[in-house]
Amino acid sequence: MLSAAKPAPVGADGRPAEALLKPLVVGGKIVRDLPPPRTLREYVLEQMARIELTPAREHGLRGDY
């Protein structure tokens, strides 16, 4: 893993690689805009709909909590 402070590696085409992770907070200041809460909620609900839930007992876990 590379530090955000180090330059990105150069690809075969000579262009620097694009960072997949971008900082949200730098020096205690928010440096990027976030989507509105409704958009984040819709995204999470969409992702959660893809998860298959199985009863805890099928995994040997207690189901009373």
PDB file of C-alpha atoms in Angstrom:
ATOM      1  CA  MET A   1       0.000   0.000   0.000  1.00  0.00           C
ATOM      2  CA  LEU A   2       1.295   3.427  -0.870  1.00  0.00           C
ATOM      3  CA  SER A   3       0.966   6.526   1.226  1.00  0.00           C
ATOM      4  CA  ALA A   4      -1.153   9.314  -0.258  1.00  0.00           C
ATOM      5  CA  ALA A   5       1.909  11.544   0.147  1.00  0.00           C
ATOM      6  CA  LYS A   6       4.006   9.438  -2.257  1.00  0.00           C
ATOM      7  CA  PRO A   7       3.719   9.872  -6.013  1.00  0.00           C
ATOM      8  CA  ALA A   8       1.578   7.306  -7.829  1.00  0.00           C
ATOM      9  CA  PRO A   9       3.354   4.567  -9.779  1.00  0.00           C
ATOM     10  CA  VAL A  10       3.532   5.002 -13.534  1.00  0.00           C
ATOM     11  CA  GLY A  11       1.668   2.564 -15.770  1.00  0.00           C
ATOM     12  CA  ALA A  12       2.936   0.928 -18.971  1.00  0.00           C
ATOM     13  CA  ASP A  13       1.409   3.774 -20.969  1.00  0.00           C
ATOM     14  CA  GLY A  14       3.465   6.339 -19.024  1.00  0.00           C
ATOM     15  CA  ARG A  15       0.519   7.835 -17.149  1.00  0.00           C
ATOM     16  CA  PRO A  16       0.412   7.832 -13.344  1.00  0.00           C
ATOM     17  CA  ALA A  17      -1.990   5.340 -11.787  1.00  0.00           C
ATOM     18  CA  GLU A  18      -5.198   6.763 -10.330  1.00  0.00           C
ATOM     19  CA  ALA A  19      -5.598   6.317  -6.584  1.00  0.00           C
ATOM     20  CA  LEU A  20      -8.545   4.103  -5.652  1.00  0.00           C
ATOM     21  CA  LEU A  21      -8.818   5.590  -2.170  1.00  0.00           C
ATOM     22  CA  LYS A  22      -9.158   9.321  -1.896  1.00  0.00           C
ATOM     23  CA  PRO A  23      -8.810  11.192   1.418  1.00  0.00           C
ATOM     24  CA  LEU A  24     -11.985  12.591   2.941  1.00  0.00           C
ATOM     25  CA  VAL A  25     -10.363  14.415   5.856  1.00  0.00           C
ATOM     26  CA  VAL A  26      -6.930  16.052   5.747  1.00  0.00           C
ATOM     27  CA  GLY A  27      -5.525  17.872   8.744  1.00  0.00           C
ATOM     28  CA  GLY A  28      -8.908  17.753  10.469  1.00  0.00           C
ATOM     29  CA  LYS A  29     -10.675  19.453   7.538  1.00  0.00           C
ATOM     30  CA  ILE A  30     -13.197  17.809   5.217  1.00  0.00           C
ATOM     31  CA  VAL A  31     -11.686  18.049   1.733  1.00  0.00           C
ATOM     32  CA  ARG A  32     -14.354  16.270  -0.375  1.00  0.00           C
ATOM     33  CA  ASP A  33     -18.097  16.590  -0.678  1.00  0.00           C
ATOM     34  CA  LEU A  34     -20.255  13.659   0.364  1.00  0.00           C
ATOM     35  CA  PRO A  35     -23.503  12.690  -1.297  1.00  0.00           C
ATOM     36  CA  PRO A  36     -26.632  13.731   0.582  1.00  0.00           C
ATOM     37  CA  PRO A  37     -27.782  11.350   3.350  1.00  0.00           C
ATOM     38  CA  ARG A  38     -30.781  10.156   1.291  1.00  0.00           C
ATOM     39  CA  THR A  39     -28.456   9.053  -1.527  1.00  0.00           C
ATOM     40  CA  LEU A  40     -26.202   7.194   0.906  1.00  0.00           C
ATOM     41  CA  ARG A  41     -29.229   5.521   2.521  1.00  0.00           C
ATOM     42  CA  GLU A  42     -30.615   4.394  -0.849  1.00  0.00           C
ATOM     43  CA  TYR A  43     -27.223   2.971  -1.819  1.00  0.00           C
ATOM     44  CA  VAL A  44     -26.921   1.030   1.456  1.00  0.00           C
ATOM     45  CA  LEU A  45     -30.463  -0.333   1.180  1.00  0.00           C
ATOM     46  CA  GLU A  46     -29.749  -1.434  -2.396  1.00  0.00           C
ATOM     47  CA  GLN A  47     -26.613  -3.252  -1.254  1.00  0.00           C
ATOM     48  CA  MET A  48     -28.383  -4.818   1.733  1.00  0.00           C
ATOM     49  CA  ALA A  49     -31.086  -6.230  -0.541  1.00  0.00           C
ATOM     50  CA  ARG A  50     -28.393  -8.409  -2.150  1.00  0.00           C
ATOM     51  CA  ILE A  51     -27.387 -10.032   1.145  1.00  0.00           C
ATOM     52  CA  GLU A  52     -28.950 -13.383   1.937  1.00  0.00           C
ATOM     53  CA  LEU A  53     -29.717 -13.635   5.631  1.00  0.00           C
ATOM     54  CA  THR A  54     -29.750 -17.032   7.319  1.00  0.00           C
ATOM     55  CA  PRO A  55     -30.979 -17.769  10.835  1.00  0.00           C
ATOM     56  CA  ALA A  56     -28.221 -17.680  13.459  1.00  0.00           C
ATOM     57  CA  ARG A  57     -29.090 -21.222  14.555  1.00  0.00           C
ATOM     58  CA  GLU A  58     -27.935 -22.562  11.167  1.00  0.00           C
ATOM     59  CA  HIS A  59     -24.453 -21.310  12.089  1.00  0.00           C
ATOM     60  CA  GLY A  60     -24.529 -22.718  15.611  1.00  0.00           C
ATOM     61  CA  LEU A  61     -25.208 -19.327  17.161  1.00  0.00           C
ATOM     62  CA  ARG A  62     -27.822 -18.481  19.771  1.00  0.00           C
ATOM     63  CA  GLY A  63     -30.913 -16.853  18.366  1.00  0.00           C
ATOM     64  CA  ASP A  64     -32.086 -15.129  21.535  1.00  0.00           C
ATOM     65  CA  TYR A  65     -30.351 -11.796  21.083  1.00  0.00           C
TER      66      TYR A  65
END
